[in-house]
XYZ file of C-alpha atoms in Angstrom:
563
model
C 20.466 6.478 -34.586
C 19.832 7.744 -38.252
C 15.810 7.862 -38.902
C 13.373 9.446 -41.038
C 11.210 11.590 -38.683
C 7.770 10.268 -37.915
C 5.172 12.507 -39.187
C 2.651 11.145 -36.625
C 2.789 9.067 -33.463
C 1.882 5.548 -34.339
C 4.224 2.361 -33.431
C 6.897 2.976 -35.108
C 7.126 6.401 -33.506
C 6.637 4.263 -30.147
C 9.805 2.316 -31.255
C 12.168 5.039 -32.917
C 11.086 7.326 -29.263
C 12.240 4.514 -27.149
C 15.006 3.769 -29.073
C 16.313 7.568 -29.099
C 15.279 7.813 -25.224
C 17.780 5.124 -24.363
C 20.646 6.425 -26.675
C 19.948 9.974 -24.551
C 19.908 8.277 -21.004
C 22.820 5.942 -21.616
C 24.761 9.258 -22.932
C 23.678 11.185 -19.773
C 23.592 8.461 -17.136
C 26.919 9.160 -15.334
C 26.138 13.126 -15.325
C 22.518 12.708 -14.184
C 23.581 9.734 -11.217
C 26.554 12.621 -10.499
C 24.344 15.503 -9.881
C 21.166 12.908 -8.157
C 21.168 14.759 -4.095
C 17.343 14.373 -4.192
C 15.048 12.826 -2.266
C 18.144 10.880 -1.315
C 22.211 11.013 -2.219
C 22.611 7.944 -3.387
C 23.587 8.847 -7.011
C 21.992 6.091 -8.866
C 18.778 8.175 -10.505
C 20.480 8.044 -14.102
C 21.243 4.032 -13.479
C 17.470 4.259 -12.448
C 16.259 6.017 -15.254
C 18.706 4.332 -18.096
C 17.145 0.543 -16.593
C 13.457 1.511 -16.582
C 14.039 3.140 -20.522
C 15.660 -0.227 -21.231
C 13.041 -2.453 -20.172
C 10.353 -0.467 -21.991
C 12.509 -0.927 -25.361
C 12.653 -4.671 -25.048
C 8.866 -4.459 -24.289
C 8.165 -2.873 -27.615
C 10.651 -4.693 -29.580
C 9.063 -7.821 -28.440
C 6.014 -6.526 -29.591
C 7.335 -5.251 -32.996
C 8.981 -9.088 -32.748
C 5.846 -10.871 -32.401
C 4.226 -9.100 -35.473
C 7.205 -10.004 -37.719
C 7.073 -13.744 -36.692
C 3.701 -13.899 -37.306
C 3.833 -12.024 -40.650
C 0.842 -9.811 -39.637
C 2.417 -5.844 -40.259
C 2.738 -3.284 -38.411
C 1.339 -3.524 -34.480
C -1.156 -0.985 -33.338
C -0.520 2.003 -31.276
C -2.404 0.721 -29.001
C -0.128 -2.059 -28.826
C 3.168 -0.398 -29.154
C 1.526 1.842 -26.342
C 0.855 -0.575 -23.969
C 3.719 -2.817 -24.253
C 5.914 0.332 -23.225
C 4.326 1.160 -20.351
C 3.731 -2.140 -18.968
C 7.529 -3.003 -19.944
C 8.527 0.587 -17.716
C 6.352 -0.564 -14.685
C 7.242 -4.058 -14.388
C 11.245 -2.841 -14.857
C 11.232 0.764 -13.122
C 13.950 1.021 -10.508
C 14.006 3.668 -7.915
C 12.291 6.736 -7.444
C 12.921 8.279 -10.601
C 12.431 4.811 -12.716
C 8.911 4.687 -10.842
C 8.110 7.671 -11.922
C 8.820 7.964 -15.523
C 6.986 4.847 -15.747
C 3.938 6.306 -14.556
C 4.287 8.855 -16.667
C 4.684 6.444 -19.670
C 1.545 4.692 -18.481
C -0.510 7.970 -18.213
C 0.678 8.523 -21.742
C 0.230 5.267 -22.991
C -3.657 5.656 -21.861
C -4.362 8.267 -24.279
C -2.948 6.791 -26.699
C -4.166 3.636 -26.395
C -7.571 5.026 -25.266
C -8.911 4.060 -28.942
C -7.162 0.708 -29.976
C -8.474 0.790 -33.587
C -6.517 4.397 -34.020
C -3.293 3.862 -36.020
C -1.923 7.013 -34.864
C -2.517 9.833 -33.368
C -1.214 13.990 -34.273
C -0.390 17.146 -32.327
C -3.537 17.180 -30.317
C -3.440 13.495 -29.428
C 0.212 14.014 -28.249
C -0.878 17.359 -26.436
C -3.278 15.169 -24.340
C -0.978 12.408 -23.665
C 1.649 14.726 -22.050
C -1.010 16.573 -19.947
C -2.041 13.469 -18.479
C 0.796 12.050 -18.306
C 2.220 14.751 -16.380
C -1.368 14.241 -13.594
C -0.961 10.510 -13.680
C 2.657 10.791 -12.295
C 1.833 13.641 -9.685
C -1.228 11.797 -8.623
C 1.003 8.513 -7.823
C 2.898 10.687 -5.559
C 2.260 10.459 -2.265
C 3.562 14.122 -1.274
C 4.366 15.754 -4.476
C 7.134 18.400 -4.107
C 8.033 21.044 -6.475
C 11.368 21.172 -7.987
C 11.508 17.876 -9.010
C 10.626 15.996 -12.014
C 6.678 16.527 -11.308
C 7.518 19.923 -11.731
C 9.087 19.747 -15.023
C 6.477 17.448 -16.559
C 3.892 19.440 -15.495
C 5.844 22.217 -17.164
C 6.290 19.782 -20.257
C 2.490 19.658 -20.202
C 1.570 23.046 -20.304
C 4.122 23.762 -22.686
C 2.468 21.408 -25.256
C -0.920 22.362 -24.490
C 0.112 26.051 -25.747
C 1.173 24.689 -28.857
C -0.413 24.592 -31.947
C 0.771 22.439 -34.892
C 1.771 18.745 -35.677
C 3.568 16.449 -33.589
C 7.390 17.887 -33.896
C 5.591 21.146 -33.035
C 4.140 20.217 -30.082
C 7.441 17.977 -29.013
C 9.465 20.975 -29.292
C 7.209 22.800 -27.335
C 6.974 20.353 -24.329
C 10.611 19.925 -24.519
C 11.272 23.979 -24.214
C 9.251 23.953 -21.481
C 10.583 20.847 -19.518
C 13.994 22.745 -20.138
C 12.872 25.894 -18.633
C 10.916 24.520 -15.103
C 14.181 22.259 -14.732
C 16.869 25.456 -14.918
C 14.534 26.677 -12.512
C 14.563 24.062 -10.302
C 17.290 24.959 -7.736
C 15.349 28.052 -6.940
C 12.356 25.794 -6.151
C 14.177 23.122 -3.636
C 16.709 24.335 -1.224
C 18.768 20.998 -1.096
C 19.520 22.125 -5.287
C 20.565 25.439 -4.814
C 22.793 24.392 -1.762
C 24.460 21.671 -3.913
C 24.146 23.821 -7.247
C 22.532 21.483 -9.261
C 19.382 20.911 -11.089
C 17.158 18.081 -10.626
C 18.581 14.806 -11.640
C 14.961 12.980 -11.938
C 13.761 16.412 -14.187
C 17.025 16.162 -15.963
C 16.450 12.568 -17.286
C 13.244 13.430 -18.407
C 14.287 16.235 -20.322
C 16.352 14.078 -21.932
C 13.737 11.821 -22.643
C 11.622 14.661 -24.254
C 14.920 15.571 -25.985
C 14.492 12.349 -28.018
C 10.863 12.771 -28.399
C 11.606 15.549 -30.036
C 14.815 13.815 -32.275
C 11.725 11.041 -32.843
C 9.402 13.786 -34.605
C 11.895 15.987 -36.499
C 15.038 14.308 -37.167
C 16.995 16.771 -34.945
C 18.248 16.291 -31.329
C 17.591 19.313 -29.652
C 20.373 22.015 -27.833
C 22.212 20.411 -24.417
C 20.943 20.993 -21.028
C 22.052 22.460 -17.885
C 22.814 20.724 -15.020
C 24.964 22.905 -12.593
C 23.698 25.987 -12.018
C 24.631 29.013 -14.342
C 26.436 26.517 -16.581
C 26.485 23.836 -19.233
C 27.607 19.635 -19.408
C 30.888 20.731 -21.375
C 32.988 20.134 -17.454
C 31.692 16.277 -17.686
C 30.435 13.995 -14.793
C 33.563 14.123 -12.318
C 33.510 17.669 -12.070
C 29.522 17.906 -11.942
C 30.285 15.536 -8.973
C 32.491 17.893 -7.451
C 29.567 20.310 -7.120
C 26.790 17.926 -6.316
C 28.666 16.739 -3.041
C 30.258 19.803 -2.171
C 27.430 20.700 0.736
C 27.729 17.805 3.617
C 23.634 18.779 4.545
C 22.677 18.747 1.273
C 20.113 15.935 1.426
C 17.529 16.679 4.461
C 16.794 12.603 3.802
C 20.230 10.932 3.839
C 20.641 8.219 6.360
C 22.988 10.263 9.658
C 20.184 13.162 9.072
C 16.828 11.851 9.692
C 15.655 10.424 6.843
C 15.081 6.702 6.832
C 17.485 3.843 6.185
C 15.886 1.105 3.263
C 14.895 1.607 -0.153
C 11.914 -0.898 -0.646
C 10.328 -2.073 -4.693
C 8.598 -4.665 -5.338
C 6.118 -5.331 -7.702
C 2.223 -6.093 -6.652
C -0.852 -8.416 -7.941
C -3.561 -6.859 -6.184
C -6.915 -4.689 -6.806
C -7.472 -1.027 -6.310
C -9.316 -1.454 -2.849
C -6.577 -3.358 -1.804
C -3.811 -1.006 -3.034
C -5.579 2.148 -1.696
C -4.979 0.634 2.308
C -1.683 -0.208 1.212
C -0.916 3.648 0.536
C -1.968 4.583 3.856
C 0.128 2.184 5.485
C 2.997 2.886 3.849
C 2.712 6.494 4.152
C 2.752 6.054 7.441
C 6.076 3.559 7.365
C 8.575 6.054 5.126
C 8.631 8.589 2.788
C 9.121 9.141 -1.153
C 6.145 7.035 -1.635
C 5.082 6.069 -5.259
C 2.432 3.493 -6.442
C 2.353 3.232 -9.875
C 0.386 0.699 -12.154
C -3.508 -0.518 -12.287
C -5.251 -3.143 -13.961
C -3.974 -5.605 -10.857
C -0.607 -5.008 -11.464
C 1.624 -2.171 -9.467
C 4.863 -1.239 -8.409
C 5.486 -0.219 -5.269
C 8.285 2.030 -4.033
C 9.016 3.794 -0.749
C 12.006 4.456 1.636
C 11.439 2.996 5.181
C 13.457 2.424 8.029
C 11.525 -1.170 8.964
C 11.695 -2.687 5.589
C 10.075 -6.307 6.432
C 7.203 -4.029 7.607
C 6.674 -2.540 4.308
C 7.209 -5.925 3.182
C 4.686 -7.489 4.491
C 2.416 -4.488 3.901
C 2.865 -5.330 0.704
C 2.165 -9.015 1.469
C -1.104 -8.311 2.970
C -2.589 -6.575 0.223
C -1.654 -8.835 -2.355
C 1.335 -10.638 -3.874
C 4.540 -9.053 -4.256
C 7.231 -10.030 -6.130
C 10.840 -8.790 -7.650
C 11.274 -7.555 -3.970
C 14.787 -5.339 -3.700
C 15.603 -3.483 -0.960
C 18.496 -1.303 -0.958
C 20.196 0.308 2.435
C 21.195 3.325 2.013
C 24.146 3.221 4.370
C 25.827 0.879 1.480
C 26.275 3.188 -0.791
C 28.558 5.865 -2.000
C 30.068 9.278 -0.706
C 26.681 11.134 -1.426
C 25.108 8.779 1.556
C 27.001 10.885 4.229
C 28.792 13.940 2.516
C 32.322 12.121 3.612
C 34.453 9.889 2.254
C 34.236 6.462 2.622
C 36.699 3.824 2.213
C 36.057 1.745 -0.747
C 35.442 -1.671 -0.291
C 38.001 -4.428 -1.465
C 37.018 -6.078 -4.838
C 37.109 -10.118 -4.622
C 38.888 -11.774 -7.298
C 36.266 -13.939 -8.400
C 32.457 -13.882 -8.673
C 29.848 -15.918 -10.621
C 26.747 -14.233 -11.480
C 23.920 -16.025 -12.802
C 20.284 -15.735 -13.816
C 17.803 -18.150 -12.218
C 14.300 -18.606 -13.256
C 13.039 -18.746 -9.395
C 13.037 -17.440 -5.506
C 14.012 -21.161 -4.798
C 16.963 -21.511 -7.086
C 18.080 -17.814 -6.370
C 18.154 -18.818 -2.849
C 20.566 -22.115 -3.763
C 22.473 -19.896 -6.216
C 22.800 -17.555 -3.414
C 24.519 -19.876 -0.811
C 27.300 -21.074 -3.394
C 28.156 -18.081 -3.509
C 26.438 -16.745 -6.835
C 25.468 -12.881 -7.300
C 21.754 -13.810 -8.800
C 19.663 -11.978 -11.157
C 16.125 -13.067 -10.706
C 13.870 -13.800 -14.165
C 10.067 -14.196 -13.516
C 7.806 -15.972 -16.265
C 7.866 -13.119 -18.999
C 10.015 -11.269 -17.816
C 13.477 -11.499 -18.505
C 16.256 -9.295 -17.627
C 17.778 -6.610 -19.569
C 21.570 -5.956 -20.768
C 21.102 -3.421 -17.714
C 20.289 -5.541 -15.301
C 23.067 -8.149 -15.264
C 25.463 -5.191 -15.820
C 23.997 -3.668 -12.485
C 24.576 -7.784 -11.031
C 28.478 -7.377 -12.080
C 29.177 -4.436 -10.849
C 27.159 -5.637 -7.375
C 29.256 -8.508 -7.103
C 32.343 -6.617 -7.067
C 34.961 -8.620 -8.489
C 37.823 -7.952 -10.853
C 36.601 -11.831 -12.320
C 33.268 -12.465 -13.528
C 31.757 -15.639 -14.611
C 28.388 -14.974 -15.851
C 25.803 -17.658 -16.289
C 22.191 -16.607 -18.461
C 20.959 -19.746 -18.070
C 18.645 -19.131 -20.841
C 19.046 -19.626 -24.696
C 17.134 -16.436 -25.332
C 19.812 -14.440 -23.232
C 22.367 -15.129 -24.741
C 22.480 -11.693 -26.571
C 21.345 -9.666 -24.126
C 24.374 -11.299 -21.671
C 26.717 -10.961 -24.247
C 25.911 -7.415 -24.290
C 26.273 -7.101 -20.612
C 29.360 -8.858 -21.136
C 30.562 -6.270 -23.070
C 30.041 -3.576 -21.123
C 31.568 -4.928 -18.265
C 34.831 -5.636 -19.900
C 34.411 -1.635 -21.090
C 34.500 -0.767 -17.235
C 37.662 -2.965 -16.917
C 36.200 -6.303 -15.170
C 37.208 -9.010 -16.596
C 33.729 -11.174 -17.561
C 33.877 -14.709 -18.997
C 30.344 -15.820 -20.540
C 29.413 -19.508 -20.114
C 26.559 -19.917 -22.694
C 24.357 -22.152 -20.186
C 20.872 -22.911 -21.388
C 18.992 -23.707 -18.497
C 19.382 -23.568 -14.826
C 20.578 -26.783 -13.974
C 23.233 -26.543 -16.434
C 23.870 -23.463 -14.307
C 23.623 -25.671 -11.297
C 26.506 -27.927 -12.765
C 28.554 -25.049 -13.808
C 28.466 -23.293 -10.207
C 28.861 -26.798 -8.470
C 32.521 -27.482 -9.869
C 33.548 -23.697 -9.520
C 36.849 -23.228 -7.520
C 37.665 -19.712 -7.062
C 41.071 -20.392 -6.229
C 42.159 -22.214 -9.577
C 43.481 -19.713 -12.759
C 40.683 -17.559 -14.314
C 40.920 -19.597 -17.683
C 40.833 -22.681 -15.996
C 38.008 -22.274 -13.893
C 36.345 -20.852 -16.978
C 37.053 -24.418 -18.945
C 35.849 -26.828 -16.207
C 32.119 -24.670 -15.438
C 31.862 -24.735 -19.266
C 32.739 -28.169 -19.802
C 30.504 -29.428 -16.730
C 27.613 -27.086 -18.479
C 27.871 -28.454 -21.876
C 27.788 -32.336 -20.136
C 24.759 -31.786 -18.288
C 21.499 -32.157 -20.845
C 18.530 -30.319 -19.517
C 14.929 -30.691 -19.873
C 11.580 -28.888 -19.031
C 8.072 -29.834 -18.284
C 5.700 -27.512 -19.061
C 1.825 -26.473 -20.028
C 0.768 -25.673 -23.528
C -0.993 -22.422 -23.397
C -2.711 -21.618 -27.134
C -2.503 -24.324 -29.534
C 0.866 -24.591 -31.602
C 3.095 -26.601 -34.378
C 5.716 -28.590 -32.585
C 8.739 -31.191 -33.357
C 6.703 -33.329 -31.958
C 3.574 -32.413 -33.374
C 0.486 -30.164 -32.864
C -0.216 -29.055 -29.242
C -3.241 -27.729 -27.963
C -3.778 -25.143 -24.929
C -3.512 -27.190 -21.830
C -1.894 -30.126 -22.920
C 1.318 -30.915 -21.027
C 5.027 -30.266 -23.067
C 8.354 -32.329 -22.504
C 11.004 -30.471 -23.845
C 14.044 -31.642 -24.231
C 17.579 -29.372 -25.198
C 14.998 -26.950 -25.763
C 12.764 -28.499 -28.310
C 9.390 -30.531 -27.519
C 9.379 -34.247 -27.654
C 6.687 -35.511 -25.609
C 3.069 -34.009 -25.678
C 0.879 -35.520 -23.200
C -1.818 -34.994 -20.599
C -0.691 -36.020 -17.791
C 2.476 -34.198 -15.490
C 4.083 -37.303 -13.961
C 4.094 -39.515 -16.872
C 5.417 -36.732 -19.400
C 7.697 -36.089 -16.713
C 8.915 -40.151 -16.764
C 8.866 -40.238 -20.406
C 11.385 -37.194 -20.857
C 13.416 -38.945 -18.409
C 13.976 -42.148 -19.674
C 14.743 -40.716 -23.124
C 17.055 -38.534 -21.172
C 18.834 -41.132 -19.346
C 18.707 -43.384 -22.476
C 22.389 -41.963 -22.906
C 23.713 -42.176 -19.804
C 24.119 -40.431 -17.373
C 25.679 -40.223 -13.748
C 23.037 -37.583 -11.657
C 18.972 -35.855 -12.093
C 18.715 -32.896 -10.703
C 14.513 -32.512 -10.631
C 13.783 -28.467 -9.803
C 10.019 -28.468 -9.144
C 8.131 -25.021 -10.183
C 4.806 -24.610 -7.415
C 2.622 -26.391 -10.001
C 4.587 -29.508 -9.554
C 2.039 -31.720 -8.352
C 3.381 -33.172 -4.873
C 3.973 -36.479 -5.612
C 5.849 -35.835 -8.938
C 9.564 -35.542 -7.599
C 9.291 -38.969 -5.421
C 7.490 -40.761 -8.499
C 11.040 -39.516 -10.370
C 13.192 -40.741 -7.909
C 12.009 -44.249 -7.544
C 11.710 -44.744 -11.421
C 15.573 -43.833 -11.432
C 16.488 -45.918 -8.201
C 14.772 -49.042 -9.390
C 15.618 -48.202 -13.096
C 18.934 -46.934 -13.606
C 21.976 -48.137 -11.656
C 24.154 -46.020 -10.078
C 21.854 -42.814 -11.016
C 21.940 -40.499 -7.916
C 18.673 -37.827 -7.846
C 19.242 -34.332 -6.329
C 15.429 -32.164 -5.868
C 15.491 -28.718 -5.290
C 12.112 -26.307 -5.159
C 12.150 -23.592 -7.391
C 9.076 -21.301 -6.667
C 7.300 -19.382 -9.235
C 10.034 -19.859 -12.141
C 7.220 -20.626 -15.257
C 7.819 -24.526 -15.949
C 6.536 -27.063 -13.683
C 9.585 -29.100 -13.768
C 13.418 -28.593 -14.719
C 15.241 -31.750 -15.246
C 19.241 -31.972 -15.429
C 21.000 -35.172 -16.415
C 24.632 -35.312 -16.436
């Protein structure tokens, strides 16, 4: 990406760095998830790494977004800052995505230390690395050296040894980083045995690489990943050498170490997270807890994952739970080949707004993608989805006008990996719902592709929802707390009370026609809301049939589908 360096770090710096970071960890994904045999084999840390960057992007580009829409400039560092670091942490994946986000975080806190600063020089970016660097060791709870602790701490001193403006001091940290990670095989004996460098401290080099790129219009030399040599052999042959040593990884499931990967993110306060850390350290190992302010993000590798679970559970809420076994996934798991599984023919993937509908996606047979209230998926994400549902077919549903881009990249990049990946431009869930409820696996791709769409684009949709700041409308001025009927995505009833909104967007709804509601109730549906809908419809509307499903957390109080 062509820029004109940034003389000092302010928010566009934040941007053009995030930007250039992503470029750099999409470029080195495959070569970094090829050489990952630490803490465990399961060659995903680039995938990790490439997701977490990604998330923090969309953060700041929201951000940058919000300012344009609003005609107000520039943001803030401070802004640019924070939106980064919270976008890392609530999207880090894995052990290496937990970690750079807690070292985004630890950076962002300098930077954001004084929110009236506009930007900040060499010094200020000199601090940010150094703590930084502490913030990410300190979430660890057993550092070990070798790994990318090692080569941010070496980033850090690095910088703090430089004197000069920003590009100086980049260079500087970078150099270093570069350095502690050639050294890095000498440091952990599952490295040297494999004769690789660390994939985690590799990322982040690469990371610092565009740092650098950000401040002086330059992308620094290429890195080493095997040891005593340079990237020019590519990923298949850096995965020769990674997996070449069967007891390379001391943690692998069939050596000791334990069986579940377990992330979710946390509400909960700093007493509260402080017991957690105990008890987890106690369940597993490769325990990080990253966050603050209430909000954290939990990883560890366990062998009881509901224990962890509801460790979790106990000390606050957790949410976005995944939980990965080990045992499923490739060659590096055991150091022996493994028969690859069968691809299906078909598969629908599809985003859903709630633990309820992901669980009723989930029995039809949808791979789901799950979207809390802001926080929507990246590109990355539903790629990650495709590629989990394992299918040379793909039907993917957003279910979300805003998506639509960020699907159609996904789209893309599928049909780049040769799967064949047919988006269905569905707006809402329970067009979803219609979609996935006519799908018939067994009918020709294009065919199957016609009937979801055409079932989609028959089924009008509807959302109830509360106002919260005060806003121009279609259907006029809201204020906070007032109650919204939306209807094909634009208000048309502003009210106070839930239910009667509710009835009103209804019987505009089924002022057309229609043949079947489907009511999904968010958990601030009030109780009686769904049977107050069903009998205005019974004794209403002929021949109407009502379908209710719970949704969970999923943002609006009520989703209505008529078709």
């Amino acid at each position: 990406m062509a820029h004109v360096p940034q003389t000092f770090f302010d928010a566009l710096a934040v941007r053009t760095w995030c930007g250039l970071a992503l470029q750099a960890l999409g470029r080195a994904r495959e070569e970094i998830d090829a050489i990952n045999v630490y803490p465990v084999a399961d060659g995903d840390t680039g995938t990790n790494l490439y997701l977490t960057a990604e998330s923090a992007a969309a953060a700041v580009e929201a951000v940058f977004d919000g300012h344009d829409a609003h005609g107000s400039g520039k943001p803030a560092l401070a802004d640019a800052a924070r939106a980064m670091a919270h976008g890392a942490l609530i999207g880090a994946r894995g052990n290496s995505g937990t970690i750079l986000a807690q070292l985004l975080r630890g950076m962002a806190q300098v930077l954001a230390a004084d929110g009236e600063t506009a930007h900040t020089d060499g010094e200020g970016l000199r601090l940010a690395l150094r703590h930084a660097a502490d913030s990410a060791r300190q979430a660890v709870a057993h550092p070990v050296e070798g790994t990318v602790l090692t080569v941010a701490s070496a980033a850090a001193d690095a910088a703090g040894a430089a004197e000069g403006d920003c590009g100086t001091v980049a260079r500087a940290a970078y150099e270093g980083a570069r350095a502690a990670l050639a050294a890095t095989p000498g440091q952990l004996a599952v490295l040297e045995r494999a004769g690789v460098v660390d994939a985690g401290g590799r990322g982040l080099v690469a990371v610092l690489g565009a740092l650098v790129e950000t401040f002086t219009g330059e992308a620094p030399r290429a890195v080493p990943v095997v040891s005593g040599t340079f990237p020019e052999a590519g990923p298949a042959e850096v995965a020769v050498a990674a997996t070449a040593a069967p007891d390379e990884c001391a943690d692998a499931p069939g050596t000791g170490g334990p069986a579940f990967e377990v992330i979710y993110l946390l509400e909960a306060g700093d007493t509260a997270v402080a017991r957690l850390r105990e008890r987890l350290d106690g369940l597993g190992d490769s325990l990080v807890v990253v966050g603050g302010d209430g909000l954290w993000n939990v990883h560890v590798h366990v062998d009881d994952a509901g224990a962890a679970v509801e460790a979790g559970i106990e000390a606050g809420r957790p949410y976005r739970i995944r939980i990965t076994h080990f045992g499923l996934g490739d060659v590096h798991t055991t150091g022996a080949e493994r028969q690859p599984r069968e691809r299906a023919q078909r598969a629908v993937v599809a985003v859903v707004p709630g633990e309820g509908l992901a669980g009723l996606y989930t029995d039809a047979g949808a791979t789901t993608v799950l979207a809390r209230p802001g926080e929507p998926p990246a590109s990355g994400e539903l790629v990650e989805a495709v590629r989990r549902a394992h299918a040379r077919e793909v039907v993917l549903l957003p279910n979300d006008a805003d998506l639509r881009h960020t699907a159609a990249a996904a789209a893309e990049q599928a049909r780049a990996e040769g799967i064949r990946v047919a988006l269905i431009p569905t707006r809402s869930a329970v067009q979803g719902i219609a979609a996935l409820a006519v799908h018939e696996p067994e009918r020709r791709f294009d065919e199957d592709v016609v009937q979801m769409t055409s079932a989609a684009g028959a089924t009008r949709y509807a959302e109830v929802a509360v106002a919260e700041r005060q806003s121009w409308t279609m259907a006029g001025i809201c204020q906070a707390g007032d109650v919204l009927g939306l209807i094909d995505g634009d208000v048309a009833v502003i009210g106070s009370d839930i239910t009667v909104t509710a009835e009103t967007v209804l019987d505009r709804m089924l002022s057309a026609g229609g043949e079947l509601v489907t009511l999904v109730l968010g958990d601030e549906a009030p109780e009686a809301v769904a049977d107050h809908l069903e009998t205005r419809v019974r004794e209403s509307y002929l021949a109407v049939d009502t379908v209710v499903y719970r949704g969970g957390r999923q943002g609006a109080v009520l989703l209505i589908g008529v078709e």
